[in-house]
mmCIF file of C-alpha atoms and ligand atoms in Angstrom:
data_model
loop_
_atom_site.group_PDB
_atom_site.id
_atom_site.type_symbol
_atom_site.label_atom_id
_atom_site.label_comp_id
_atom_site.label_asym_id
_atom_site.label_seq_id
_atom_site.Cartn_x
_atom_site.Cartn_y
_atom_site.Cartn_z
ATOM 1 C CA UNK N 21 94.900 106.468 65.681
ATOM 2 C CA UNK N 22 94.871 110.240 66.052
ATOM 3 C CA UNK N 23 97.314 112.425 64.321
ATOM 4 C CA UNK N 24 98.416 113.671 68.059
ATOM 5 C CA UNK N 25 99.309 110.041 69.617
ATOM 6 C CA UNK N 26 100.684 109.080 66.206
ATOM 7 C CA UNK N 27 103.345 111.954 66.964
ATOM 8 C CA UNK N 28 103.287 110.628 70.169
ATOM 9 C CA UNK N 29 104.297 107.480 69.748
ATOM 10 C CA UNK N 30 106.687 109.849 66.802
ATOM 11 C CA UNK N 31 108.510 111.229 69.568
ATOM 12 C CA UNK N 32 108.468 108.982 72.904
ATOM 13 C CA UNK N 33 107.309 105.388 71.807
ATOM 14 C CA UNK N 34 109.955 104.513 69.047
ATOM 15 C CA UNK N 35 114.000 104.832 70.529
ATOM 16 C CA UNK N 36 116.757 102.731 70.936
ATOM 17 C CA UNK N 37 116.983 100.965 73.495
ATOM 18 C CA UNK N 38 120.705 101.849 75.402
ATOM 19 C CA UNK N 39 122.561 99.856 77.314
ATOM 20 C CA UNK N 40 123.417 101.431 81.197
ATOM 21 C CA UNK N 41 126.820 99.484 82.743
ATOM 22 C CA UNK N 42 127.338 100.337 86.739
ATOM 23 C CA UNK N 43 130.955 99.373 87.796
ATOM 24 C CA UNK N 44 132.686 99.717 91.401
ATOM 25 C CA UNK N 45 135.014 98.480 93.832
ATOM 26 C CA UNK N 46 133.132 95.954 95.573
ATOM 27 C CA UNK N 47 130.841 96.678 98.477
ATOM 28 C CA UNK N 48 130.635 100.721 96.696
ATOM 29 C CA UNK N 49 127.033 100.347 96.186
ATOM 30 C CA UNK N 50 126.105 99.174 92.828
ATOM 31 C CA UNK N 51 123.861 96.692 93.685
ATOM 32 C CA UNK N 52 122.136 98.616 96.380
ATOM 33 C CA UNK N 53 121.987 101.357 93.521
ATOM 34 C CA UNK N 54 120.692 98.788 90.859
ATOM 35 C CA UNK N 55 117.988 97.911 92.916
ATOM 36 C CA UNK N 56 116.589 101.050 93.756
ATOM 37 C CA UNK N 57 116.820 101.627 90.287
ATOM 38 C CA UNK N 58 114.822 99.173 89.322
ATOM 39 C CA UNK N 59 112.279 99.609 91.541
ATOM 40 C CA UNK N 60 110.900 102.686 90.128
ATOM 41 C CA UNK N 61 111.335 102.061 86.539
ATOM 42 C CA UNK N 62 109.379 99.585 84.181
ATOM 43 C CA UNK N 63 111.425 100.259 81.062
ATOM 44 C CA UNK N 64 114.629 99.012 82.519
ATOM 45 C CA UNK N 65 115.704 94.427 82.409
ATOM 46 C CA UNK N 66 118.276 93.803 84.377
ATOM 47 C CA UNK N 67 121.293 91.430 82.608
ATOM 48 C CA UNK N 68 121.908 88.324 85.269
ATOM 49 C CA UNK N 69 124.899 87.063 84.889
ATOM 50 C CA UNK N 70 126.174 84.075 85.825
ATOM 51 C CA UNK N 71 129.078 83.110 87.869
ATOM 52 C CA UNK N 72 130.845 80.039 88.642
ATOM 53 C CA UNK N 73 130.735 81.641 91.775
ATOM 54 C CA UNK N 74 129.792 80.253 94.974
ATOM 55 C CA UNK N 75 125.850 81.605 95.646
ATOM 56 C CA UNK N 76 125.888 83.692 98.665
ATOM 57 C CA UNK N 77 122.702 83.478 101.473
ATOM 58 C CA UNK N 78 119.492 84.358 100.254
ATOM 59 C CA UNK N 79 121.274 84.867 97.115
ATOM 60 C CA UNK N 80 118.273 82.512 94.345
ATOM 61 C CA UNK N 81 119.527 80.974 91.405
ATOM 62 C CA UNK N 82 117.724 83.303 88.063
ATOM 63 C CA UNK N 83 116.889 86.050 90.736
ATOM 64 C CA UNK N 84 120.608 87.425 91.501
ATOM 65 C CA UNK N 85 123.403 85.912 89.370
ATOM 66 C CA UNK N 86 122.678 81.912 87.184
ATOM 67 C CA UNK N 87 125.451 79.133 89.071
ATOM 68 C CA UNK N 88 127.219 78.020 86.070
ATOM 69 C CA UNK N 89 129.410 75.133 87.325
ATOM 70 C CA UNK N 90 133.457 76.162 85.332
ATOM 71 C CA UNK N 91 132.326 73.046 83.224
ATOM 72 C CA UNK N 92 129.310 74.335 82.299
ATOM 73 C CA UNK N 93 130.410 78.499 82.072
ATOM 74 C CA UNK N 94 133.163 77.142 79.856
ATOM 75 C CA UNK N 95 130.819 75.291 77.187
ATOM 76 C CA UNK N 96 128.289 78.225 77.353
ATOM 77 C CA UNK N 97 131.143 80.720 76.576
ATOM 78 C CA UNK N 98 132.521 78.309 73.390
ATOM 79 C CA UNK N 99 129.051 77.711 71.320
ATOM 80 C CA UNK N 100 129.252 82.253 72.274
ATOM 81 C CA UNK N 101 126.658 82.617 74.286
ATOM 82 C CA UNK N 102 127.890 85.739 76.519
ATOM 83 C CA UNK N 103 128.282 89.192 75.494
ATOM 84 C CA UNK N 104 131.632 89.507 77.534
ATOM 85 C CA UNK N 105 132.951 87.537 80.195
ATOM 86 C CA UNK N 106 135.932 87.953 82.470
ATOM 87 C CA UNK N 107 137.889 85.652 85.572
ATOM 88 C CA UNK N 108 137.049 88.513 88.299
ATOM 89 C CA UNK N 109 137.765 87.579 92.010
ATOM 90 C CA UNK N 110 139.338 83.798 91.125
ATOM 91 C CA UNK N 111 136.200 82.937 89.078
ATOM 92 C CA UNK N 112 134.194 83.142 85.929
ATOM 93 C CA UNK N 113 131.156 85.453 85.329
ATOM 94 C CA UNK N 114 129.055 86.142 81.627
ATOM 95 C CA UNK N 115 126.341 88.360 80.942
ATOM 96 C CA UNK N 116 124.014 86.387 78.376
ATOM 97 C CA UNK N 117 124.132 87.950 75.228
ATOM 98 C CA UNK N 118 120.177 86.527 74.573
ATOM 99 C CA UNK N 119 117.790 87.864 76.956
ATOM 100 C CA UNK N 120 119.786 91.788 76.248
ATOM 101 C CA UNK N 121 119.566 91.450 72.389
ATOM 102 C CA UNK N 122 116.052 90.066 73.178
ATOM 103 C CA UNK N 123 115.135 93.736 75.745
ATOM 104 C CA UNK N 124 117.395 96.652 73.202
ATOM 105 C CA UNK N 125 115.804 95.077 70.085
ATOM 106 C CA UNK N 126 111.991 95.376 71.831
ATOM 107 C CA UNK N 127 113.404 98.833 72.669
ATOM 108 C CA UNK N 128 113.590 98.516 76.073
ATOM 109 C CA UNK N 129 116.811 99.484 78.432
ATOM 110 C CA UNK N 130 118.786 96.895 79.880
ATOM 111 C CA UNK N 131 121.303 97.903 83.979
ATOM 112 C CA UNK N 132 124.230 95.560 84.690
ATOM 113 C CA UNK N 133 125.975 95.399 87.082
ATOM 114 C CA UNK N 134 129.190 94.287 85.828
ATOM 115 C CA UNK N 135 132.937 95.224 86.184
ATOM 116 C CA UNK N 136 135.952 97.080 84.517
ATOM 117 C CA UNK N 137 136.737 93.673 81.727
ATOM 118 C CA UNK N 138 133.418 93.243 80.978
ATOM 119 C CA UNK N 139 132.472 96.945 80.510
ATOM 120 C CA UNK N 140 135.458 97.128 78.487
ATOM 121 C CA UNK N 141 134.082 94.445 75.603
ATOM 122 C CA UNK N 142 130.512 95.247 75.151
ATOM 123 C CA UNK N 143 131.451 99.501 74.793
ATOM 124 C CA UNK N 144 133.482 98.416 71.982
ATOM 125 C CA UNK N 145 130.898 96.248 70.837
ATOM 126 C CA UNK N 146 127.795 97.946 70.795
ATOM 127 C CA UNK N 147 130.228 101.721 71.666
ATOM 128 C CA UNK N 148 127.554 103.826 71.058
ATOM 129 C CA UNK N 149 124.559 102.015 72.568
ATOM 130 C CA UNK N 150 126.342 101.543 75.795
ATOM 131 C CA UNK N 151 126.390 104.751 79.545
ATOM 132 C CA UNK N 152 128.995 103.912 81.740
ATOM 133 C CA UNK N 153 128.602 104.711 85.308
ATOM 134 C CA UNK N 154 131.435 105.092 88.134
ATOM 135 C CA UNK N 155 130.620 104.606 91.508
ATOM 136 C CA UNK N 156 133.162 105.656 94.087
ATOM 137 C CA UNK N 157 133.276 105.205 97.735
ATOM 138 C CA UNK N 158 134.428 108.178 99.538
ATOM 139 C CA UNK N 159 136.908 106.643 101.479
ATOM 140 C CA UNK N 160 138.643 103.098 101.392
ATOM 141 C CA UNK N 161 137.467 102.858 105.034
ATOM 142 C CA UNK N 162 133.530 103.256 104.448
ATOM 143 C CA UNK N 163 134.237 100.505 102.003
ATOM 144 C CA UNK N 164 135.864 97.998 104.306
ATOM 145 C CA UNK N 165 132.795 99.193 105.938
ATOM 146 C CA UNK N 166 129.919 98.695 103.558
ATOM 147 C CA UNK N 167 131.715 95.381 102.510
ATOM 148 C CA UNK N 168 131.687 93.861 106.168
ATOM 149 C CA UNK N 169 128.497 95.139 106.976
ATOM 150 C CA UNK N 170 127.496 93.254 104.386
ATOM 151 C CA UNK N 171 128.007 90.593 106.343
ATOM 152 C CA UNK N 172 127.838 87.716 102.979
ATOM 153 C CA UNK N 173 131.297 87.204 102.266
ATOM 154 C CA UNK N 174 133.757 85.271 104.761
ATOM 155 C CA UNK N 175 137.009 87.783 106.289
ATOM 156 C CA UNK N 176 138.707 86.215 103.707
ATOM 157 C CA UNK N 177 136.935 87.464 100.870
ATOM 158 C CA UNK N 178 136.145 90.486 102.891
ATOM 159 C CA UNK N 179 140.377 90.861 102.672
ATOM 160 C CA UNK N 180 140.533 89.881 98.957
ATOM 161 C CA UNK N 181 137.913 92.486 97.519
ATOM 162 C CA UNK N 182 140.239 95.330 99.507
ATOM 163 C CA UNK N 183 143.216 93.619 98.134
ATOM 164 C CA UNK N 184 141.496 94.543 94.500
ATOM 165 C CA UNK N 185 140.096 98.149 94.648
ATOM 166 C CA UNK N 186 142.636 99.702 94.482
ATOM 167 C CA UNK N 187 142.654 98.328 90.264
ATOM 168 C CA UNK N 188 139.006 98.329 89.979
ATOM 169 C CA UNK N 189 139.228 101.478 90.880
ATOM 170 C CA UNK N 190 141.868 102.551 88.081
ATOM 171 C CA UNK N 191 139.452 102.443 85.514
ATOM 172 C CA UNK N 192 137.345 105.236 87.029
ATOM 173 C CA UNK N 193 138.744 107.652 84.410
ATOM 174 C CA UNK N 194 137.251 105.249 81.231
ATOM 175 C CA UNK N 195 133.730 106.100 82.451
ATOM 176 C CA UNK N 196 131.160 108.590 81.019
ATOM 177 C CA UNK N 197 129.989 109.325 84.557
ATOM 178 C CA UNK N 198 130.830 109.648 88.208
ATOM 179 C CA UNK N 199 129.374 108.742 91.429
ATOM 180 C CA UNK N 200 130.491 109.131 95.061
ATOM 181 C CA UNK N 201 128.397 106.739 96.764
ATOM 182 C CA UNK N 202 128.073 109.516 100.221
ATOM 183 C CA UNK N 203 124.343 109.782 100.339
ATOM 184 C CA UNK N 204 122.469 106.795 98.847
ATOM 185 C CA UNK N 205 119.370 109.252 98.189
ATOM 186 C CA UNK N 206 121.323 111.243 96.411
ATOM 187 C CA UNK N 207 122.593 108.910 94.243
ATOM 188 C CA UNK N 208 120.004 107.458 92.739
ATOM 189 C CA UNK N 209 118.592 110.843 91.911
ATOM 190 C CA UNK N 210 121.649 111.349 90.499
ATOM 191 C CA UNK N 211 121.709 108.172 88.141
ATOM 192 C CA UNK N 212 117.822 108.500 87.359
ATOM 193 C CA UNK N 213 118.956 111.729 85.920
ATOM 194 C CA UNK N 214 122.160 109.982 83.784
ATOM 195 C CA UNK N 215 119.330 107.355 82.997
ATOM 196 C CA UNK N 216 116.265 110.928 81.942
ATOM 197 C CA UNK N 217 119.225 112.707 79.898
ATOM 198 C CA UNK N 218 120.713 109.610 78.199
ATOM 199 C CA UNK N 219 117.131 107.788 76.888
ATOM 200 C CA UNK N 220 117.061 111.438 74.955
ATOM 201 C CA UNK N 221 119.679 111.740 73.009
ATOM 202 C CA UNK N 222 119.023 113.066 69.718
ATOM 203 C CA UNK N 223 120.096 109.822 67.835
ATOM 204 C CA UNK N 224 118.535 107.323 70.876
ATOM 205 C CA UNK N 225 114.956 108.737 69.771
ATOM 206 C CA UNK N 226 114.559 107.252 66.180
ATOM 207 C CA UNK N 227 111.112 108.233 65.206
ATOM 208 C CA UNK N 228 112.296 111.816 65.257
ATOM 209 C CA UNK N 229 112.095 113.003 61.454
ATOM 210 C CA UNK N 230 109.478 111.683 61.246
ATOM 211 C CA UNK N 231 107.556 113.409 64.016
ATOM 212 C CA UNK N 232 109.453 116.786 63.705
ATOM 213 C CA UNK N 233 108.002 116.254 59.667
ATOM 214 C CA UNK N 234 104.806 115.813 60.549
ATOM 215 C CA UNK N 235 104.085 118.146 63.063
ATOM 216 C CA UNK N 236 105.291 121.200 61.169
ATOM 217 C CA UNK N 237 103.566 118.987 57.923
ATOM 218 C CA UNK N 238 100.300 119.704 60.519
ATOM 219 C CA UNK N 239 100.453 123.082 62.285
HETATM 220 P P1 ADP F 329 128.378 96.297 95.554
HETATM 221 O O1 ADP F 329 127.036 96.028 94.233
HETATM 222 O O2 ADP F 329 129.406 97.754 94.894
HETATM 223 O O3 ADP F 329 129.155 94.758 95.519
HETATM 224 P P2 ADP F 329 126.396 96.383 97.363
HETATM 225 O O4 ADP F 329 125.260 97.628 96.709
HETATM 226 O O5 ADP F 329 126.201 94.876 98.118
HETATM 227 O O6 ADP F 329 127.907 97.091 96.804
HETATM 228 O O7 ADP F 329 126.825 97.604 98.897
HETATM 229 C C1 ADP F 329 127.442 97.179 99.855
HETATM 230 C C2 ADP F 329 126.457 97.338 101.542
HETATM 231 O O8 ADP F 329 126.467 99.150 101.438
HETATM 232 C C3 ADP F 329 125.389 97.435 101.665
HETATM 233 O O9 ADP F 329 125.265 96.451 102.936
HETATM 234 C C4 ADP F 329 124.247 98.546 101.446
HETATM 235 O O10 ADP F 329 123.713 98.000 102.404
HETATM 236 C C5 ADP F 329 124.934 99.543 101.740
HETATM 237 N N1 ADP F 329 125.708 100.789 100.880
HETATM 238 C C6 ADP F 329 126.033 100.587 100.320
HETATM 239 N N2 ADP F 329 125.275 102.387 98.830
HETATM 240 C C7 ADP F 329 125.371 103.082 100.999
HETATM 241 C C8 ADP F 329 125.212 104.401 100.860
HETATM 242 N N3 ADP F 329 125.454 105.288 99.990
HETATM 243 N N4 ADP F 329 125.273 104.082 102.265
HETATM 244 C C9 ADP F 329 125.544 103.452 103.464
HETATM 245 N N5 ADP F 329 125.976 102.225 103.145
HETATM 246 C C10 ADP F 329 126.090 101.129 101.916
HETATM 247 P P1 5GP F 330 130.204 89.515 93.855
HETATM 248 O O1 5GP F 330 130.912 88.778 93.618
HETATM 249 O O2 5GP F 330 130.170 90.299 93.992
HETATM 250 O O3 5GP F 330 128.600 90.316 92.934
HETATM 251 O O4 5GP F 330 130.237 90.028 92.245
HETATM 252 C C1 5GP F 330 131.974 90.099 91.899
HETATM 253 C C2 5GP F 330 131.774 90.907 90.358
HETATM 254 O O5 5GP F 330 131.826 91.274 89.333
HETATM 255 C C3 5GP F 330 131.970 93.148 90.464
HETATM 256 O O6 5GP F 330 132.847 93.492 90.237
HETATM 257 C C4 5GP F 330 131.030 93.121 89.150
HETATM 258 O O7 5GP F 330 130.265 93.317 88.702
HETATM 259 C C5 5GP F 330 131.341 91.841 88.866
HETATM 260 N N1 5GP F 330 130.427 91.176 87.759
HETATM 261 C C6 5GP F 330 129.587 90.674 87.677
HETATM 262 N N2 5GP F 330 129.035 89.977 86.628
HETATM 263 C C7 5GP F 330 130.299 90.156 85.828
HETATM 264 C C8 5GP F 330 129.110 90.298 84.399
HETATM 265 O O8 5GP F 330 129.217 89.071 83.881
HETATM 266 N N3 5GP F 330 130.839 89.972 83.996
HETATM 267 C C9 5GP F 330 131.161 91.110 84.390
HETATM 268 N N4 5GP F 330 132.683 91.199 83.643
HETATM 269 N N5 5GP F 330 131.509 91.188 85.362
HETATM 270 C C10 5GP F 330 130.598 91.282 86.312
#
C-alpha cells in the first residue's frame, strides 16, 4: 500500500462510530427523516427496537420492530439484552444491545428513533458517543394533522399521542440539536449537515495523530 493510501485510511477510515438519537412527539416526522437519511448513507445502521405494541398495518417483523410479548420482553430485559428500555404510551420499547455494539465496534454509526427516556439512558452510559437531535413540529395543529394523515392509528390512539405530545416536547432542551420539521427537504439537509459535522469532530477521528505525523514527516 502506498503512503498516500495509508494517509487516506488514517484520515478517513479509523473513526469511532457515533450514536445519533432522534426524538420527537409522535407524528413530528422522525421515522420519515430517519428513512431518508438511511437511504442516502451506507455508513449508517438503524437500531431496530423491540416493542410490546401490536404491529401497525404494513409493519414488518425485524424491519420496523421486533414484536414481543410482555413476558418475552421482560425476559430479555432481565438478561441485560437491552441498552435501554422504557414504557411509552402504555407499551414497552427497548433497544437490543448486541447489534448496536457490533456496529459501533466496526466503526459504523447507529441511528436511534427512541423517546426522551431512552435518550437519557443511552447518553448516561456513553456521553461521548451520542448526538441527540430533537424534531419539533411547526405547530400543534400540524402535529395532529400529521398523526391523522398517517392513517395508522385508531382515533383514541391519536388522541392519546396528542395528549402526551406536550410532555415529550418538554424535554427538547436536553438535546444537542433541534430541527423544526416544517419543510421536509430542509429538515433532511439539516440532519445530514449535523451528521457530517459530528463525524468530523477531532475526537471521533482516532487515526488523526498518526495521519498528521506521517503527513508532516513525508512532505
Ligand atoms: P414520527 O415517526 O415522528 O411519529 P412520521 O415520520 O411517521 O412521524 O410522520 C408522521 C406523518 O407526517 C407521516 O404521514 C409523514 O409522511 C408526515 N410528515 C413527516 N414530515 C413531514 C413534513 N415535513 N411535512 C409534511 N408531512 C410530514
Ligand atoms: P411508535 O409506537 O410510534 O413506533 O413509537 C412510539 C414512541 O416510542 C416514539 O417516541 C419512539 O421514538 C419511541 N420508541 C421506539 N422505540 C424505542 C426504544 O427502543 N426505546 C425507547 N425508549 N423509545 C422507543
